[in-house]
mmCIF file of C-alpha atoms in Angstrom:
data_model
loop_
_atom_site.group_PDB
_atom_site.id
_atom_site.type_symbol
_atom_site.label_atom_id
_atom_site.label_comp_id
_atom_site.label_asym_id
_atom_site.label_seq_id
_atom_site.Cartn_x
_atom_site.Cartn_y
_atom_site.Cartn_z
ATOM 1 C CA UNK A 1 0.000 0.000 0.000
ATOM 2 C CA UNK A 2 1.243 3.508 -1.032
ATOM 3 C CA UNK A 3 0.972 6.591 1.166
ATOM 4 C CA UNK A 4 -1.906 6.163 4.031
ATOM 5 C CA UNK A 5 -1.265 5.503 7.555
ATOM 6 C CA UNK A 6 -0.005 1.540 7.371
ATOM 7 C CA UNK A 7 3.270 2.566 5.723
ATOM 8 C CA UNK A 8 4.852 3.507 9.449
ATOM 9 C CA UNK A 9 6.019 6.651 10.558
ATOM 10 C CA UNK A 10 6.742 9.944 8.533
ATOM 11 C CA UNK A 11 5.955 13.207 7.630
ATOM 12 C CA UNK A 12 2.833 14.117 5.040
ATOM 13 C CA UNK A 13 3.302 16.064 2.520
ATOM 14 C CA UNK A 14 0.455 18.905 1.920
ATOM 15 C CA UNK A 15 0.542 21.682 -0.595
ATOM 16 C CA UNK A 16 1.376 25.105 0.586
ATOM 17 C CA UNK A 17 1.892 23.493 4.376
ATOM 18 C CA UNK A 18 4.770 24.969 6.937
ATOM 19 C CA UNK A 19 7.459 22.411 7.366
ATOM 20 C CA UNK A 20 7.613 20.452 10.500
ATOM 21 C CA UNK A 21 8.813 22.870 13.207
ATOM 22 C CA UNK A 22 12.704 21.828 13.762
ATOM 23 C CA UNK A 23 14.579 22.021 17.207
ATOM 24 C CA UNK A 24 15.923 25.825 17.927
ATOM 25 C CA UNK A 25 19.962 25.805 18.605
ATOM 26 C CA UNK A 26 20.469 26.620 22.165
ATOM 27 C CA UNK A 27 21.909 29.619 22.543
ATOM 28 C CA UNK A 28 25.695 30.046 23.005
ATOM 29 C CA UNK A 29 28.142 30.623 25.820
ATOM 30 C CA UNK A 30 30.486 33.390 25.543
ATOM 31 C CA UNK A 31 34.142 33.223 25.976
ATOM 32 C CA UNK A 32 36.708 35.671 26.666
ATOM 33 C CA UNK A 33 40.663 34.721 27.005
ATOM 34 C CA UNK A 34 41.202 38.496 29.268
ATOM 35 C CA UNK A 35 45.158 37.765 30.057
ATOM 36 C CA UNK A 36 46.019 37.316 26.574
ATOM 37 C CA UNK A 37 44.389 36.188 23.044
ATOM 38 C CA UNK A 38 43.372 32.934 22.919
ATOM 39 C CA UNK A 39 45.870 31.925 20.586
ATOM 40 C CA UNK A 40 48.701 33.311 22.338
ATOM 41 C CA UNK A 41 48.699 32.083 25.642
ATOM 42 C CA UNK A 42 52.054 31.191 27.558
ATOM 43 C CA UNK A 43 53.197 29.742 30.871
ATOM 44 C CA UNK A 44 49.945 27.282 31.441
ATOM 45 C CA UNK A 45 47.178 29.763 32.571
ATOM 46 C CA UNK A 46 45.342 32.161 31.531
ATOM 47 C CA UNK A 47 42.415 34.291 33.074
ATOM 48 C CA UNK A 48 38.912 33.653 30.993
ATOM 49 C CA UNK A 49 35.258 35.462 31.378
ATOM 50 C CA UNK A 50 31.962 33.489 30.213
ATOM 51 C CA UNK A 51 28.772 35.059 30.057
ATOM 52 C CA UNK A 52 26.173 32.672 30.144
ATOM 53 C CA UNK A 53 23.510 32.697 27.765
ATOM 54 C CA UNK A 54 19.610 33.388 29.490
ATOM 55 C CA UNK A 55 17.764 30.109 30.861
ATOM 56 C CA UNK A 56 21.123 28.803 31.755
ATOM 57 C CA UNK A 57 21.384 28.201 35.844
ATOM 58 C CA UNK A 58 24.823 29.467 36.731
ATOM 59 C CA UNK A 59 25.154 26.792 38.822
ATOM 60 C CA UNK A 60 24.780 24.448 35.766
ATOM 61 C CA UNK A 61 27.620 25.931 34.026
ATOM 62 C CA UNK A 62 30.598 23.096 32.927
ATOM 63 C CA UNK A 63 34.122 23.826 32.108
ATOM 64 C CA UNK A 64 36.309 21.337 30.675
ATOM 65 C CA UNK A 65 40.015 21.430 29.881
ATOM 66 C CA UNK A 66 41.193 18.812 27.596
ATOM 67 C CA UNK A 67 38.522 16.594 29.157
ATOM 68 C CA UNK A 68 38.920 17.461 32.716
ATOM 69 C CA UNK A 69 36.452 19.753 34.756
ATOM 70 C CA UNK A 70 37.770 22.769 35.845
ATOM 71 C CA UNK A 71 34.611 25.093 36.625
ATOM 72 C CA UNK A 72 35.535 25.140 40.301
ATOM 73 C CA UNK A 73 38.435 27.502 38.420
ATOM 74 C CA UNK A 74 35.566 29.848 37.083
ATOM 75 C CA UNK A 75 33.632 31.129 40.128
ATOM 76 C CA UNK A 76 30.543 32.802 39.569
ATOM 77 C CA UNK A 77 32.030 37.055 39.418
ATOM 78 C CA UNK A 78 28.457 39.161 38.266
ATOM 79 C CA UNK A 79 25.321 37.047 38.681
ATOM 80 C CA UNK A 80 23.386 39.857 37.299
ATOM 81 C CA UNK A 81 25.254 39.998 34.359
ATOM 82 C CA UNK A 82 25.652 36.030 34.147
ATOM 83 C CA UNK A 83 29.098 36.343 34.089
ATOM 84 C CA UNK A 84 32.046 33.507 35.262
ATOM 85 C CA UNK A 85 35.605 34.437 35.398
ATOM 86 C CA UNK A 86 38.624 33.018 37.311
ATOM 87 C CA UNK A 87 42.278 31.285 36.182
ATOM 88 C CA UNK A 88 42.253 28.334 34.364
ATOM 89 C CA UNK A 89 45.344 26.196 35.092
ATOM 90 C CA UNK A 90 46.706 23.066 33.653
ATOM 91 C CA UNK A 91 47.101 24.234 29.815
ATOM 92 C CA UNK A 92 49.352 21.385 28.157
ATOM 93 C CA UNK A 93 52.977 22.842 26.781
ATOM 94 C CA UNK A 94 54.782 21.409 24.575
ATOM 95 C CA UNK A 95 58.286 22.440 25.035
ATOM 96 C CA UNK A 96 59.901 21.519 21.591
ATOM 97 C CA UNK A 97 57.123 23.101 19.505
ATOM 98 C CA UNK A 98 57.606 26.780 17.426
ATOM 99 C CA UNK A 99 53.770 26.592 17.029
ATOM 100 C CA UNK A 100 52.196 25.981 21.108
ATOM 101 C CA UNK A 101 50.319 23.479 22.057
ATOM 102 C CA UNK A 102 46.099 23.349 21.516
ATOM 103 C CA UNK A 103 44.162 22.794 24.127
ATOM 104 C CA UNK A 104 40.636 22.361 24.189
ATOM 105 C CA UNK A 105 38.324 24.691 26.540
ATOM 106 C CA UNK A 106 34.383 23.393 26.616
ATOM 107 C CA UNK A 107 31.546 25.171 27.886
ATOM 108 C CA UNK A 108 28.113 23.263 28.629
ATOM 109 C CA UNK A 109 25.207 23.564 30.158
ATOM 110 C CA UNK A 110 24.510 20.666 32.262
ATOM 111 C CA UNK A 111 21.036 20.316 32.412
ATOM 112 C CA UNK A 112 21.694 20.626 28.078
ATOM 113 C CA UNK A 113 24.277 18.311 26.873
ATOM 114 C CA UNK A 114 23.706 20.042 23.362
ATOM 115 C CA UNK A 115 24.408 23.795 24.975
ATOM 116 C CA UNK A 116 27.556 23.651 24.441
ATOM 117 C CA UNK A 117 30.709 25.940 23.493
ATOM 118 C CA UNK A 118 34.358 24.870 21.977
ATOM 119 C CA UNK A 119 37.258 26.780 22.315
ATOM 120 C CA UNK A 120 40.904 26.484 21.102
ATOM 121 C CA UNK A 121 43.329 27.750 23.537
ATOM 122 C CA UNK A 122 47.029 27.843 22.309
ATOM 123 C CA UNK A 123 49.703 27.519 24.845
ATOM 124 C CA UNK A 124 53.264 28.487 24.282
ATOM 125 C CA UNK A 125 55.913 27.449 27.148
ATOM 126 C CA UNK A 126 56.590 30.667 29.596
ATOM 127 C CA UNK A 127 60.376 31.803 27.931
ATOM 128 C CA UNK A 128 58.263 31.644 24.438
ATOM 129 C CA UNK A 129 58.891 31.962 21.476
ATOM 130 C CA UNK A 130 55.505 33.019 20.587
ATOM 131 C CA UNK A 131 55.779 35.225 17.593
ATOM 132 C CA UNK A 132 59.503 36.074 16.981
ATOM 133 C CA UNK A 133 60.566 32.608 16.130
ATOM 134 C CA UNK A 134 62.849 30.158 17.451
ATOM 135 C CA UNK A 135 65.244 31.915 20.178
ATOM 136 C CA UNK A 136 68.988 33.251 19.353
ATOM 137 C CA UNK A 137 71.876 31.436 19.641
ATOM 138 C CA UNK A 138 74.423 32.101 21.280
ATOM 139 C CA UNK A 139 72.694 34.608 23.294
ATOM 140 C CA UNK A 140 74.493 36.823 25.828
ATOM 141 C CA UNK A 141 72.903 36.472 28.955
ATOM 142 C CA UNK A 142 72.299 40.096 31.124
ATOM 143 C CA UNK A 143 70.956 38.419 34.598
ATOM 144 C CA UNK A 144 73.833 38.846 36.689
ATOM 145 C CA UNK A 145 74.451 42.501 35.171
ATOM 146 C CA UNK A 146 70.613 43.592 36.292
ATOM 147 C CA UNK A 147 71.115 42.022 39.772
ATOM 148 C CA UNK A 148 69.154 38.894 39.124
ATOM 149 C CA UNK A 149 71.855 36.107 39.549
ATOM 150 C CA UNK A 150 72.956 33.541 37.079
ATOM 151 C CA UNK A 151 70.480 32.584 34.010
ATOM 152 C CA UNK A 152 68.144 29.156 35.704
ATOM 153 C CA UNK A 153 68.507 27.937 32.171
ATOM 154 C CA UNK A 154 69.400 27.757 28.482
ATOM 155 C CA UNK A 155 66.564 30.305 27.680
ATOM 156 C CA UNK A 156 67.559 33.088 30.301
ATOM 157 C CA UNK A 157 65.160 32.578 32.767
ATOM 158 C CA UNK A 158 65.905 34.414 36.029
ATOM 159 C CA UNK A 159 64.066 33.540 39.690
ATOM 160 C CA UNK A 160 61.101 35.599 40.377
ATOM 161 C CA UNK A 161 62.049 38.904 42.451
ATOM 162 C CA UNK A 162 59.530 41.188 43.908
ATOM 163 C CA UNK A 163 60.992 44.510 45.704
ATOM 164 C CA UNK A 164 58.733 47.508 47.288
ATOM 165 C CA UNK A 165 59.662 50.646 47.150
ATOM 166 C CA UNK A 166 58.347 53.383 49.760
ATOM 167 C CA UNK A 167 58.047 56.584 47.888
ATOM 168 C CA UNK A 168 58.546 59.673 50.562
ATOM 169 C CA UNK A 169 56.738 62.328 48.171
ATOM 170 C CA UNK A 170 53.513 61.083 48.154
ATOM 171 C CA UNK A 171 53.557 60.532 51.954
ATOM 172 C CA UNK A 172 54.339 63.714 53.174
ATOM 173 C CA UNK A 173 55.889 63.754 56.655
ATOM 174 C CA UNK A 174 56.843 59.966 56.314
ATOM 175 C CA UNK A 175 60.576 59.475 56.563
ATOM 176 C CA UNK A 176 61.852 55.924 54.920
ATOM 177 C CA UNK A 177 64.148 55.744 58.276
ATOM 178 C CA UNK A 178 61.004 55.829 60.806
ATOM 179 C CA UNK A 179 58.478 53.730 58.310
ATOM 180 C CA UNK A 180 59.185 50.428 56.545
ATOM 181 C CA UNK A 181 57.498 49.779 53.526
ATOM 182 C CA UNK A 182 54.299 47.279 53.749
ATOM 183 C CA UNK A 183 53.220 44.338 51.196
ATOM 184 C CA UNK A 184 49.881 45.488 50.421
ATOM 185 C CA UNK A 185 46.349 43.932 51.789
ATOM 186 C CA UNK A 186 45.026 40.768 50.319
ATOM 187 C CA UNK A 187 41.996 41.145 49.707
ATOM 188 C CA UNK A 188 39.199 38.097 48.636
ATOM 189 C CA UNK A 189 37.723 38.723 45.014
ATOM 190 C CA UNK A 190 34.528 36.627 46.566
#
């Protein structure tokens, strides 16, 4: 039998007739690399925003790197504006490459396995290169000269150093003998 009702399931079709409404595509997440583009990231990290699209409970946002959930690393920062943002850590480097190495950054919506948003993050290894090429050899190291000690490796690196300095003008009356400079308050971004 042709047509009619015994020939199982399907669609009719009917002159003039709308097509069969189709599923809508959920709307997207958006996401910001704010250290650095997302295509030039270096030393493992990098600070990301997402704005979650309307419907979406913040508390159902997912973030994956390379597989692995990391949205304890995105806190919740505006939840009027829907907005996540914290440090993402763990970015795979591969040393010997001129080109970084891509990671993959997903977005979902856990109540919506479809809601979902890929991004490619590019990570470069901390002493670079990321856009000059590979590094210059032999290169004439200037750590010792600049009062950071000897070079830690073949590519320069020197060990972190972090000085204050008190400066007397804008604290009138303040003499760097009778005050000693202070690290500055930590204060919780929470």
């Amino acid at each position: 039998m042709r047509g009619g009702s015994d020939s199982g399931p399907g669609f009719s079709f009917i002159p003039g007739a709308s097509p069969p409404p189709s599923t809508p595509t959920p709307a997207a997440f958006q996401v910001k690399t704010l250290s650095s583009a997302p295509d030039m990231i270096s030393g493992g990290d990098t600070l990301l925003e997402i704005t979650a699209p309307v419907g979406v409970a913040l508390d159902k946002v997912r973030v994956s790197l390379n597989g692995k959930d990391v949205s304890a690393q995105v806190p919740v920062a505006d939840s009027t504006a829907r907005v996540l943002r914290g440090l993402v850590t763990g970015l795979t480097t591969d040393a010997s490459s001129s080109t970084g190495s891509t990671n993959s950054l997903v977005v979902s919506n856990a109540d919506n396995s479809a809601q979902r948003t890929e991004v490619k993050l590019v990570n470069y290894p901390i002493t670079g290169p990321i856009l000059s090429g590979p590094h210059i050899s032999p290169y004439e190291y200037g750590t010792v000269q600049n009062g950071l000690g000897a070079p830690l490796d073949a590519d320069c690196s020197a060990a972190t150093q972090v000085v204050w300095y008190l400066i007397a003008q804008l604290y009138p009356g303040c003499s760097t003998a009778t005050r000693r400079p202070r690290a500055p308050r930590q204060t919780s971004t929470r």
